[in-house]
mmCIF file of C-alpha atoms and ligand atoms in Angstrom:
data_model
loop_
_atom_site.group_PDB
_atom_site.id
_atom_site.type_symbol
_atom_site.label_atom_id
_atom_site.label_comp_id
_atom_site.label_asym_id
_atom_site.label_seq_id
_atom_site.Cartn_x
_atom_site.Cartn_y
_atom_site.Cartn_z
ATOM 1 C CA MET A 287 6.912 -2.006 22.857
ATOM 2 C CA THR A 288 6.908 -4.369 19.895
ATOM 3 C CA HIS A 289 5.238 -4.547 16.495
ATOM 4 C CA LYS A 290 3.611 -7.694 15.111
ATOM 5 C CA ILE A 291 5.058 -8.838 11.803
ATOM 6 C CA ALA A 292 3.144 -11.410 9.747
ATOM 7 C CA LEU A 293 5.603 -13.403 7.623
ATOM 8 C CA ASN A 294 3.757 -14.956 4.680
ATOM 9 C CA PHE A 295 5.693 -17.805 3.110
ATOM 10 C CA GLU A 296 5.464 -19.073 -0.461
ATOM 11 C CA ASP A 297 3.620 -22.259 0.600
ATOM 12 C CA GLY A 298 0.755 -20.271 2.155
ATOM 13 C CA VAL A 299 1.946 -20.628 5.780
ATOM 14 C CA THR A 300 1.861 -17.468 7.905
ATOM 15 C CA ARG A 301 3.917 -16.998 11.091
ATOM 16 C CA PHE A 302 3.705 -13.971 13.332
ATOM 17 C CA ILE A 303 6.749 -12.552 15.112
ATOM 18 C CA ASP A 304 7.271 -9.624 17.470
ATOM 19 C CA ALA A 305 9.840 -7.033 16.409
ATOM 20 C CA ALA A 306 11.212 -4.706 19.080
ATOM 21 C CA ILE A 307 11.576 -1.010 18.281
ATOM 22 C CA GLY A 308 14.796 -0.580 16.308
ATOM 23 C CA GLU A 309 15.232 -4.322 15.740
ATOM 24 C CA THR A 310 15.552 -5.441 12.125
ATOM 25 C CA VAL A 311 12.877 -7.839 10.867
ATOM 26 C CA ALA A 312 15.565 -10.452 10.073
ATOM 27 C CA ASP A 313 16.989 -10.252 13.625
ATOM 28 C CA ALA A 314 13.487 -10.542 15.091
ATOM 29 C CA ALA A 315 12.742 -13.584 12.904
ATOM 30 C CA TYR A 316 15.991 -15.396 13.839
ATOM 31 C CA ARG A 317 15.461 -14.585 17.516
ATOM 32 C CA GLN A 318 12.121 -16.379 17.222
ATOM 33 C CA GLY A 319 13.595 -19.378 15.404
ATOM 34 C CA ILE A 320 12.567 -18.458 11.851
ATOM 35 C CA ASN A 321 15.475 -18.482 9.420
ATOM 36 C CA VAL A 322 14.312 -16.063 6.732
ATOM 37 C CA PRO A 323 16.650 -15.907 3.693
ATOM 38 C CA LEU A 324 19.799 -14.049 4.735
ATOM 39 C CA ASP A 325 23.409 -13.772 3.676
ATOM 40 C CA CYS A 326 25.564 -10.653 4.173
ATOM 41 C CA ARG A 327 23.308 -8.989 6.804
ATOM 42 C CA ASP A 328 24.807 -5.797 5.473
ATOM 43 C CA GLY A 329 22.478 -4.525 2.763
ATOM 44 C CA ALA A 330 24.925 -5.610 0.066
ATOM 45 C CA CYS A 331 23.742 -8.915 -1.440
ATOM 46 C CA GLY A 332 19.937 -8.685 -1.741
ATOM 47 C CA ALA A 333 19.483 -12.264 -0.445
ATOM 48 C CA CYS A 334 16.983 -11.095 2.190
ATOM 49 C CA LYS A 335 14.749 -9.191 -0.259
ATOM 50 C CA CYS A 336 11.058 -9.542 0.621
ATOM 51 C CA PHE A 337 7.873 -7.657 -0.217
ATOM 52 C CA ALA A 338 6.125 -5.524 2.401
ATOM 53 C CA GLU A 339 2.379 -5.856 1.807
ATOM 54 C CA SER A 340 1.395 -3.356 4.456
ATOM 55 C CA GLY A 341 2.556 -1.343 7.432
ATOM 56 C CA ARG A 342 4.971 1.513 8.065
ATOM 57 C CA TYR A 343 8.683 0.830 8.272
ATOM 58 C CA ASP A 344 12.136 2.339 7.962
ATOM 59 C CA LEU A 345 13.985 0.835 4.982
ATOM 60 C CA GLY A 346 17.390 1.655 6.491
ATOM 61 C CA GLU A 347 20.119 3.701 4.833
ATOM 62 C CA GLU A 348 23.003 1.257 4.805
ATOM 63 C CA TYR A 349 22.075 -0.782 1.745
ATOM 64 C CA ILE A 350 23.363 -0.423 -1.809
ATOM 65 C CA GLU A 351 21.400 -0.019 -5.070
ATOM 66 C CA ASP A 352 22.503 -3.500 -6.267
ATOM 67 C CA ALA A 353 20.765 -5.059 -3.270
ATOM 68 C CA LEU A 354 17.583 -2.975 -3.531
ATOM 69 C CA SER A 355 16.936 -0.476 -6.330
ATOM 70 C CA GLU A 356 14.986 2.745 -5.843
ATOM 71 C CA ALA A 357 12.209 1.404 -8.091
ATOM 72 C CA GLU A 358 11.951 -1.802 -6.021
ATOM 73 C CA ALA A 359 11.810 0.175 -2.776
ATOM 74 C CA GLU A 360 9.010 2.310 -4.248
ATOM 75 C CA GLN A 361 7.032 -0.816 -5.180
ATOM 76 C CA GLY A 362 7.280 -2.118 -1.597
ATOM 77 C CA TYR A 363 10.326 -4.398 -1.672
ATOM 78 C CA VAL A 364 12.459 -4.371 1.460
ATOM 79 C CA LEU A 365 15.675 -5.875 2.778
ATOM 80 C CA THR A 366 14.751 -7.580 6.046
ATOM 81 C CA CYS A 367 18.337 -7.212 7.307
ATOM 82 C CA GLN A 368 17.764 -3.424 7.177
ATOM 83 C CA MET A 369 14.002 -3.023 7.623
ATOM 84 C CA ARG A 370 12.769 -1.764 10.988
ATOM 85 C CA ALA A 371 9.017 -1.825 11.576
ATOM 86 C CA GLU A 372 7.243 1.341 12.711
ATOM 87 C CA SER A 373 3.821 -0.344 12.909
ATOM 88 C CA ASP A 374 2.443 -3.874 12.529
ATOM 89 C CA CYS A 375 3.507 -5.125 9.064
ATOM 90 C CA VAL A 376 2.760 -7.940 6.632
ATOM 91 C CA VAL A 377 5.851 -9.210 4.803
ATOM 92 C CA ARG A 378 5.800 -11.705 1.918
ATOM 93 C CA VAL A 379 8.846 -13.992 2.071
ATOM 94 C CA PRO A 380 9.879 -15.551 -1.283
ATOM 95 C CA ALA A 381 10.659 -18.963 0.242
ATOM 96 C CA ALA A 382 8.706 -21.905 1.612
ATOM 97 C CA SER A 383 8.218 -22.136 5.379
ATOM 98 C CA ASP A 384 10.263 -25.363 5.754
ATOM 99 C CA ILE A 385 13.263 -23.738 4.017
ATOM 100 C CA CYS A 386 13.043 -21.092 6.754
ATOM 101 C CA LYS A 387 12.947 -23.855 9.399
ATOM 102 C CA THR A 388 9.383 -23.168 10.399
ATOM 103 C CA GLN A 389 5.958 -24.666 9.714
ATOM 104 C CA GLN A 390 2.297 -24.039 10.363
ATOM 105 C CA ALA A 391 1.373 -23.994 14.027
ATOM 106 C CA ASN A 392 -0.903 -26.646 15.586
ATOM 107 C CA TYR A 393 -3.521 -25.866 18.220
ATOM 108 C CA GLN A 394 -5.978 -27.799 20.283
ATOM 109 C CA ALA A 395 -9.354 -26.339 21.189
ATOM 110 C CA ALA A 396 -12.889 -27.459 22.001
ATOM 111 C CA ILE A 397 -16.222 -26.765 20.340
ATOM 112 C CA SER A 398 -17.882 -23.908 22.225
ATOM 113 C CA ASN A 399 -20.935 -23.638 19.976
ATOM 114 C CA VAL A 400 -22.294 -25.494 16.964
ATOM 115 C CA ARG A 401 -25.532 -24.380 15.432
ATOM 116 C CA GLN A 402 -27.452 -25.094 12.245
ATOM 117 C CA LEU A 403 -28.283 -21.640 10.818
ATOM 118 C CA SER A 404 -30.377 -23.268 8.102
ATOM 119 C CA GLU A 405 -30.546 -26.695 6.463
ATOM 120 C CA SER A 406 -27.535 -25.780 4.321
ATOM 121 C CA THR A 407 -25.346 -23.825 6.729
ATOM 122 C CA ILE A 408 -23.665 -24.456 10.072
ATOM 123 C CA ALA A 409 -22.026 -21.933 12.409
ATOM 124 C CA LEU A 410 -19.167 -23.383 14.442
ATOM 125 C CA SER A 411 -17.198 -21.728 17.240
ATOM 126 C CA ILE A 412 -14.206 -23.232 18.977
ATOM 127 C CA LYS A 413 -12.417 -22.012 22.060
ATOM 128 C CA GLY A 414 -9.297 -22.865 24.021
ATOM 129 C CA GLU A 415 -6.468 -21.431 26.074
ATOM 130 C CA ALA A 416 -4.042 -22.158 23.195
ATOM 131 C CA LEU A 417 -6.085 -20.047 20.779
ATOM 132 C CA ASN A 418 -5.108 -16.904 22.692
ATOM 133 C CA GLN A 419 -1.793 -17.343 20.850
ATOM 134 C CA LEU A 420 -3.481 -17.817 17.446
ATOM 135 C CA ALA A 421 -2.905 -14.784 15.225
ATOM 136 C CA PHE A 422 -4.096 -14.608 11.623
ATOM 137 C CA LEU A 423 -4.880 -12.074 8.930
ATOM 138 C CA PRO A 424 -8.637 -11.624 8.384
ATOM 139 C CA GLY A 425 -9.524 -13.671 5.293
ATOM 140 C CA GLN A 426 -7.126 -16.550 6.068
ATOM 141 C CA TYR A 427 -8.094 -20.139 6.837
ATOM 142 C CA VAL A 428 -7.028 -23.104 8.963
ATOM 143 C CA ASN A 429 -7.116 -26.852 8.481
ATOM 144 C CA LEU A 430 -9.526 -28.401 10.984
ATOM 145 C CA GLN A 431 -9.156 -32.084 11.711
ATOM 146 C CA VAL A 432 -12.453 -33.935 11.436
ATOM 147 C CA PRO A 433 -12.813 -35.424 14.942
ATOM 148 C CA GLY A 434 -12.581 -39.222 14.934
ATOM 149 C CA SER A 435 -10.680 -39.299 11.614
ATOM 150 C CA ASP A 436 -7.248 -38.402 10.272
ATOM 151 C CA GLN A 437 -8.802 -36.128 7.608
ATOM 152 C CA THR A 438 -8.640 -32.338 7.638
ATOM 153 C CA ARG A 439 -10.823 -29.729 5.952
ATOM 154 C CA ALA A 440 -9.954 -26.087 5.232
ATOM 155 C CA TYR A 441 -12.175 -23.384 6.752
ATOM 156 C CA SER A 442 -11.859 -19.614 6.599
ATOM 157 C CA PHE A 443 -12.212 -17.786 9.890
ATOM 158 C CA SER A 444 -15.535 -15.930 9.944
ATOM 159 C CA SER A 445 -14.517 -13.895 13.009
ATOM 160 C CA LEU A 446 -11.428 -12.437 14.607
ATOM 161 C CA GLN A 447 -9.900 -14.249 17.604
ATOM 162 C CA LYS A 448 -11.413 -12.960 20.834
ATOM 163 C CA ASP A 449 -10.687 -14.411 24.284
ATOM 164 C CA GLY A 450 -9.376 -17.618 22.702
ATOM 165 C CA GLU A 451 -12.473 -18.150 20.545
ATOM 166 C CA VAL A 452 -12.844 -18.189 16.735
ATOM 167 C CA SER A 453 -15.800 -18.981 14.476
ATOM 168 C CA PHE A 454 -16.501 -20.532 11.081
ATOM 169 C CA LEU A 455 -19.390 -20.608 8.629
ATOM 170 C CA ILE A 456 -19.684 -24.059 7.073
ATOM 171 C CA ARG A 457 -21.753 -25.390 4.215
ATOM 172 C CA ASN A 458 -23.598 -28.611 5.006
ATOM 173 C CA VAL A 459 -22.493 -30.830 2.098
ATOM 174 C CA PRO A 460 -24.824 -33.888 2.132
ATOM 175 C CA GLY A 461 -22.785 -36.976 3.022
ATOM 176 C CA GLY A 462 -19.622 -34.917 3.565
ATOM 177 C CA LEU A 463 -17.265 -36.064 6.306
ATOM 178 C CA MET A 464 -17.063 -32.800 8.278
ATOM 179 C CA SER A 465 -20.655 -31.890 7.413
ATOM 180 C CA SER A 466 -21.935 -35.221 8.797
ATOM 181 C CA PHE A 467 -19.857 -34.853 11.952
ATOM 182 C CA LEU A 468 -21.164 -31.323 12.561
ATOM 183 C CA THR A 469 -24.818 -32.125 11.872
ATOM 184 C CA ASN A 470 -25.027 -35.532 13.629
ATOM 185 C CA LEU A 471 -22.381 -35.800 16.323
ATOM 186 C CA ALA A 472 -20.748 -32.519 17.286
ATOM 187 C CA LYS A 473 -21.473 -31.044 20.695
ATOM 188 C CA ALA A 474 -19.986 -28.377 22.931
ATOM 189 C CA GLY A 475 -16.816 -29.593 24.623
ATOM 190 C CA ASP A 476 -15.680 -31.914 21.782
ATOM 191 C CA SER A 477 -11.957 -31.586 21.190
ATOM 192 C CA VAL A 478 -10.768 -30.186 17.813
ATOM 193 C CA ASN A 479 -7.250 -29.918 16.349
ATOM 194 C CA LEU A 480 -6.359 -27.188 13.912
ATOM 195 C CA ALA A 481 -3.294 -26.118 11.966
ATOM 196 C CA GLY A 482 -2.556 -22.747 10.413
ATOM 197 C CA PRO A 483 -3.136 -19.957 9.662
ATOM 198 C CA LEU A 484 -2.780 -20.310 5.904
ATOM 199 C CA GLY A 485 -3.548 -18.541 2.667
ATOM 200 C CA ALA A 486 -2.902 -15.471 0.557
ATOM 201 C CA PHE A 487 -6.524 -14.301 0.643
ATOM 202 C CA TYR A 488 -6.472 -11.654 3.348
ATOM 203 C CA LEU A 489 -7.394 -8.034 3.786
ATOM 204 C CA ARG A 490 -4.657 -5.715 2.547
ATOM 205 C CA GLU A 491 -4.233 -2.091 3.541
ATOM 206 C CA ILE A 492 -7.312 -0.251 2.223
ATOM 207 C CA LYS A 493 -6.021 2.326 -0.274
ATOM 208 C CA ARG A 494 -9.066 2.631 -2.561
ATOM 209 C CA PRO A 495 -12.721 1.479 -2.716
ATOM 210 C CA LEU A 496 -13.311 -2.236 -2.110
ATOM 211 C CA LEU A 497 -15.769 -4.528 -3.868
ATOM 212 C CA LEU A 498 -16.344 -7.736 -1.884
ATOM 213 C CA LEU A 499 -18.079 -10.607 -3.707
ATOM 214 C CA ALA A 500 -19.235 -13.622 -1.704
ATOM 215 C CA GLY A 501 -20.846 -16.863 -2.854
ATOM 216 C CA GLY A 502 -22.602 -18.967 -0.180
ATOM 217 C CA THR A 503 -20.366 -19.701 2.819
ATOM 218 C CA GLY A 504 -17.734 -17.697 0.919
ATOM 219 C CA LEU A 505 -19.182 -14.961 3.135
ATOM 220 C CA ALA A 506 -17.011 -16.277 6.014
ATOM 221 C CA PRO A 507 -13.719 -14.451 5.270
ATOM 222 C CA PHE A 508 -15.640 -11.217 4.664
ATOM 223 C CA THR A 509 -17.292 -11.190 8.089
ATOM 224 C CA ALA A 510 -13.786 -11.555 9.590
ATOM 225 C CA MET A 511 -12.520 -8.704 7.376
ATOM 226 C CA LEU A 512 -15.518 -6.522 8.264
ATOM 227 C CA GLU A 513 -14.876 -7.068 11.976
ATOM 228 C CA LYS A 514 -11.350 -5.782 11.438
ATOM 229 C CA ILE A 515 -12.569 -2.839 9.336
ATOM 230 C CA ALA A 516 -15.172 -1.977 12.004
ATOM 231 C CA GLU A 517 -12.298 -1.760 14.525
ATOM 232 C CA GLN A 518 -9.903 0.282 12.373
ATOM 233 C CA GLY A 519 -12.372 2.235 10.167
ATOM 234 C CA SER A 520 -12.031 3.014 6.473
ATOM 235 C CA GLU A 521 -12.125 6.283 4.600
ATOM 236 C CA HIS A 522 -12.937 4.449 1.348
ATOM 237 C CA PRO A 523 -16.326 3.029 0.309
ATOM 238 C CA LEU A 524 -16.774 -0.722 0.726
ATOM 239 C CA HIS A 525 -19.533 -2.667 -1.002
ATOM 240 C CA LEU A 526 -20.343 -6.342 -0.487
ATOM 241 C CA ILE A 527 -22.517 -8.424 -2.812
ATOM 242 C CA TYR A 528 -23.552 -11.736 -1.293
ATOM 243 C CA GLY A 529 -25.041 -14.322 -3.658
ATOM 244 C CA VAL A 530 -26.559 -17.696 -2.767
ATOM 245 C CA THR A 531 -28.483 -20.417 -4.598
ATOM 246 C CA HIS A 532 -31.595 -20.889 -2.428
ATOM 247 C CA ASP A 533 -33.430 -18.749 0.108
ATOM 248 C CA HIS A 534 -32.336 -21.019 2.959
ATOM 249 C CA ASP A 535 -28.667 -20.394 2.057
ATOM 250 C CA LEU A 536 -29.063 -16.729 2.952
ATOM 251 C CA VAL A 537 -27.664 -16.492 6.493
ATOM 252 C CA GLU A 538 -25.968 -13.902 8.725
ATOM 253 C CA MET A 539 -28.073 -11.043 7.311
ATOM 254 C CA GLU A 540 -28.390 -9.521 10.794
ATOM 255 C CA LYS A 541 -24.624 -9.534 11.082
ATOM 256 C CA LEU A 542 -24.331 -7.667 7.762
ATOM 257 C CA GLU A 543 -26.961 -5.171 8.918
ATOM 258 C CA ALA A 544 -24.964 -4.627 12.122
ATOM 259 C CA PHE A 545 -21.778 -4.019 10.095
ATOM 260 C CA ALA A 546 -23.663 -1.497 7.933
ATOM 261 C CA ALA A 547 -24.633 0.344 11.127
ATOM 262 C CA ARG A 548 -21.080 0.226 12.550
ATOM 263 C CA ILE A 549 -19.046 0.999 9.397
ATOM 264 C CA PRO A 550 -20.072 4.347 7.869
ATOM 265 C CA ASN A 551 -18.750 3.618 4.343
ATOM 266 C CA PHE A 552 -20.073 0.075 4.134
ATOM 267 C CA SER A 553 -23.053 -1.012 2.048
ATOM 268 C CA TYR A 554 -24.198 -4.440 0.908
ATOM 269 C CA SER A 555 -26.777 -6.281 -1.122
ATOM 270 C CA ALA A 556 -27.763 -9.933 -1.393
ATOM 271 C CA CYS A 557 -29.269 -11.992 -4.193
ATOM 272 C CA VAL A 558 -30.662 -15.486 -4.646
ATOM 273 C CA ALA A 559 -30.149 -17.382 -7.924
ATOM 274 C CA SER A 560 -33.029 -19.880 -7.741
ATOM 275 C CA PRO A 561 -36.070 -18.890 -9.869
ATOM 276 C CA ASP A 562 -38.281 -20.199 -6.990
ATOM 277 C CA SER A 563 -36.848 -17.628 -4.595
ATOM 278 C CA ALA A 564 -39.152 -15.328 -2.652
ATOM 279 C CA TYR A 565 -36.247 -12.946 -1.964
ATOM 280 C CA PRO A 566 -36.740 -9.583 -3.716
ATOM 281 C CA GLN A 567 -33.270 -9.498 -5.308
ATOM 282 C CA LYS A 568 -32.731 -12.353 -7.715
ATOM 283 C CA GLY A 569 -29.940 -13.650 -9.951
ATOM 284 C CA TYR A 570 -26.161 -13.921 -9.637
ATOM 285 C CA VAL A 571 -23.770 -11.477 -7.983
ATOM 286 C CA THR A 572 -22.548 -10.357 -11.410
ATOM 287 C CA GLN A 573 -26.059 -9.016 -12.176
ATOM 288 C CA HIS A 574 -25.771 -6.707 -9.168
ATOM 289 C CA ILE A 575 -22.352 -5.200 -9.903
ATOM 290 C CA GLU A 576 -22.900 -1.585 -10.931
ATOM 291 C CA PRO A 577 -20.360 0.624 -12.766
ATOM 292 C CA LYS A 578 -19.918 2.737 -9.591
ATOM 293 C CA HIS A 579 -18.717 -0.399 -7.734
ATOM 294 C CA LEU A 580 -15.956 -0.858 -10.337
ATOM 295 C CA ASN A 581 -14.946 2.826 -10.113
ATOM 296 C CA ASP A 582 -13.241 2.765 -13.572
ATOM 297 C CA GLY A 583 -10.839 0.103 -12.277
ATOM 298 C CA GLU A 584 -9.677 2.100 -9.232
ATOM 299 C CA VAL A 585 -10.968 -0.650 -6.943
ATOM 300 C CA ASP A 586 -9.621 -3.665 -5.030
ATOM 301 C CA ILE A 587 -11.833 -6.693 -5.643
ATOM 302 C CA TYR A 588 -12.018 -9.607 -3.188
ATOM 303 C CA LEU A 589 -13.938 -12.669 -4.354
ATOM 304 C CA CYS A 590 -14.669 -15.873 -2.452
ATOM 305 C CA GLY A 591 -16.964 -18.834 -2.972
ATOM 306 C CA PRO A 592 -17.283 -22.243 -4.630
ATOM 307 C CA PRO A 593 -14.993 -22.725 -7.668
ATOM 308 C CA PRO A 594 -17.699 -22.364 -10.402
ATOM 309 C CA MET A 595 -18.887 -19.077 -8.875
ATOM 310 C CA VAL A 596 -15.319 -17.724 -8.604
ATOM 311 C CA GLU A 597 -14.630 -18.676 -12.232
ATOM 312 C CA ALA A 598 -17.882 -17.121 -13.490
ATOM 313 C CA VAL A 599 -17.288 -13.856 -11.625
ATOM 314 C CA SER A 600 -13.614 -13.675 -12.688
ATOM 315 C CA GLY A 601 -14.748 -14.145 -16.325
ATOM 316 C CA PHE A 602 -17.341 -11.400 -15.939
ATOM 317 C CA ILE A 603 -14.761 -8.945 -14.539
ATOM 318 C CA ARG A 604 -12.400 -9.707 -17.453
ATOM 319 C CA GLU A 605 -15.242 -9.152 -19.951
ATOM 320 C CA GLN A 606 -15.822 -5.663 -18.551
ATOM 321 C CA GLY A 607 -12.460 -4.767 -20.162
ATOM 322 C CA LEU A 608 -11.145 -3.043 -17.088
ATOM 323 C CA GLU A 609 -8.265 -4.051 -14.929
ATOM 324 C CA PRO A 610 -9.010 -3.623 -11.217
ATOM 325 C CA ALA A 611 -6.063 -2.224 -9.220
ATOM 326 C CA ASN A 612 -5.992 -5.533 -7.307
ATOM 327 C CA PHE A 613 -8.011 -8.717 -7.632
ATOM 328 C CA TYR A 614 -7.795 -11.338 -4.867
ATOM 329 C CA TYR A 615 -9.805 -14.530 -4.794
ATOM 330 C CA GLU A 616 -10.266 -17.735 -2.797
ATOM 331 C CA LYS A 617 -11.929 -20.885 -4.140
ATOM 332 C CA PHE A 618 -13.593 -23.170 -1.595
ATOM 333 C CA ALA A 619 -12.410 -26.286 -3.426
ATOM 334 C CA ALA A 620 -13.488 -29.685 -2.059
ATOM 335 C CA SER A 621 -10.648 -31.565 -0.331
ATOM 336 C CA ALA A 622 -11.679 -34.920 -1.772
HETATM 337 C C1 FAD B 967 -8.911 -22.495 1.290
HETATM 338 C C2 FAD B 967 -10.260 -23.102 1.562
HETATM 339 C C3 FAD B 967 -11.108 -22.519 2.479
HETATM 340 C C4 FAD B 967 -12.364 -23.049 2.716
HETATM 341 N N1 FAD B 967 -13.204 -22.424 3.592
HETATM 342 C C5 FAD B 967 -14.471 -22.882 3.739
HETATM 343 C C6 FAD B 967 -15.406 -22.191 4.590
HETATM 344 O O1 FAD B 967 -15.084 -21.199 5.248
HETATM 345 N N2 FAD B 967 -16.667 -22.668 4.642
HETATM 346 C C7 FAD B 967 -17.072 -23.781 3.931
HETATM 347 O O2 FAD B 967 -18.260 -24.149 4.001
HETATM 348 N N3 FAD B 967 -16.208 -24.451 3.147
HETATM 349 C C8 FAD B 967 -14.918 -24.035 3.047
HETATM 350 N N4 FAD B 967 -14.048 -24.743 2.259
HETATM 351 C C9 FAD B 967 -14.474 -26.064 1.751
HETATM 352 C C10 FAD B 967 -14.209 -27.123 2.870
HETATM 353 O O3 FAD B 967 -12.822 -27.258 3.084
HETATM 354 C C11 FAD B 967 -14.750 -28.526 2.570
HETATM 355 O O4 FAD B 967 -14.340 -28.939 1.312
HETATM 356 C C12 FAD B 967 -16.267 -28.615 2.625
HETATM 357 O O5 FAD B 967 -16.721 -28.134 3.880
HETATM 358 C C13 FAD B 967 -16.755 -30.070 2.483
HETATM 359 O O6 FAD B 967 -16.222 -30.854 3.515
HETATM 360 P P1 FAD B 967 -16.958 -32.171 3.985
HETATM 361 O O7 FAD B 967 -15.975 -32.968 4.802
HETATM 362 O O8 FAD B 967 -18.277 -31.869 4.596
HETATM 363 O O9 FAD B 967 -17.245 -32.964 2.639
HETATM 364 P P2 FAD B 967 -16.242 -34.027 1.905
HETATM 365 O O10 FAD B 967 -16.230 -35.315 2.677
HETATM 366 O O11 FAD B 967 -14.926 -33.355 1.654
HETATM 367 O O12 FAD B 967 -16.987 -34.200 0.519
HETATM 368 C C14 FAD B 967 -18.098 -35.096 0.313
HETATM 369 C C15 FAD B 967 -18.478 -35.079 -1.168
HETATM 370 O O13 FAD B 967 -19.008 -33.800 -1.517
HETATM 371 C C16 FAD B 967 -18.233 -33.176 -2.536
HETATM 372 N N5 FAD B 967 -18.102 -31.766 -2.149
HETATM 373 C C17 FAD B 967 -17.352 -31.253 -1.168
HETATM 374 N N6 FAD B 967 -17.494 -29.934 -1.095
HETATM 375 C C18 FAD B 967 -18.377 -29.595 -2.043
HETATM 376 C C19 FAD B 967 -18.945 -28.388 -2.473
HETATM 377 N N7 FAD B 967 -18.618 -27.219 -1.924
HETATM 378 N N8 FAD B 967 -19.838 -28.420 -3.500
HETATM 379 C C20 FAD B 967 -20.194 -29.583 -4.076
HETATM 380 N N9 FAD B 967 -19.664 -30.770 -3.706
HETATM 381 C C21 FAD B 967 -18.786 -30.782 -2.720
HETATM 382 C C22 FAD B 967 -16.872 -33.880 -2.507
HETATM 383 O O14 FAD B 967 -16.236 -33.870 -3.769
HETATM 384 C C23 FAD B 967 -17.279 -35.299 -2.100
HETATM 385 O O15 FAD B 967 -17.716 -36.032 -3.203
HETATM 386 C C24 FAD B 967 -12.779 -24.223 2.028
HETATM 387 C C25 FAD B 967 -11.909 -24.827 1.114
HETATM 388 C C26 FAD B 967 -10.662 -24.278 0.879
HETATM 389 C C27 FAD B 967 -9.761 -24.940 -0.116
HETATM 390 S S1 FES B 968 21.268 -10.211 3.789
HETATM 391 FE FE1 FES B 968 22.382 -9.262 2.212
HETATM 392 S S2 FES B 968 21.166 -7.510 1.790
HETATM 393 FE FE2 FES B 968 20.208 -8.376 3.513
#
């Protein structure tokens, strides 16, 4: 039996390794060709200190206080030369991937489905034998090469990987390179290259209520997270507020309804900003955040969408004068 360890490097690259029972994380990484920072291997120098984001593990007993203090261990720091995983874990490595002699992985796949959900939004699925090996944390993204060009665009996974298939939710930017390819040319069977996974915006262990705030296709990482939560369950309440500009931007509502039926603690609402909207709930996501969603600050907030929306919502949260326990965000910045 092995446990999966996600190693998140400083440059946003994530690599997954398998750690055998009783094997240290550092030994498992080196065995799989990833040279995480390491010196004494003895729990004495602290060179291998990393931060365990989630999972259960044995810290080991052979290290000294100079290498890892009690306070650091309590916060979640670990020495990978001593740490032995007791479940799947996520470990943040304070070094760039190339320093550790690794890099993002490249995959080839083919379009399995491309569909215009509305004039502004495209659903894309890709599939391939190689993608059976693609592991990522729900919330992360990959760089997709625009077929027929040397350009790449970043897209968050909107699903988990199942049978070598993953999906994306993509805004149709008029005149955009990827947008034009997807709306005019793309068809099932077209070859696609991708590199990743990447990013620090991913679902952490759920230790308190979650408030999920999505703007437009910023919904994508949340549908991946909700798929994971539906599989593992959550004892804490989860509330999603999904805001868009126009009625036709409002997509995947059936999917959200299905999550609400599958996840007992999950609720959601949607709103449309345009004054011309026929949708009953109007305005911006910030107008739909209620005090109970902020839970006096005992809440983890995840926010994703176009940069102006992320900035406006971040400003609103700051103005409330309360510090959420954790605040994670992803801006869908334009590559150009
Ligand atoms: C980490 C990350 C994750 C992302 N995930 C997603 C995702 O899941 N879904 C998704 O739809 N997008 C996502 N994006 C945005 C995506 O990478 C592209 O920028 C977007 O799809 C436009 O690509 P394009 O080739 O169609 O347009 P481009 O050829 O890149 O742009 C054409 C023109 O439109 C402008 N433009 C581009 N994007 C926008 C925009 N959003 N608003 C206004 N003007 C714009 C550009 O400046 C340029 O002038 C993500 C971005 C990042 C950084
Ligand atoms: S390598 Fe020295 S403490 Fe781990």
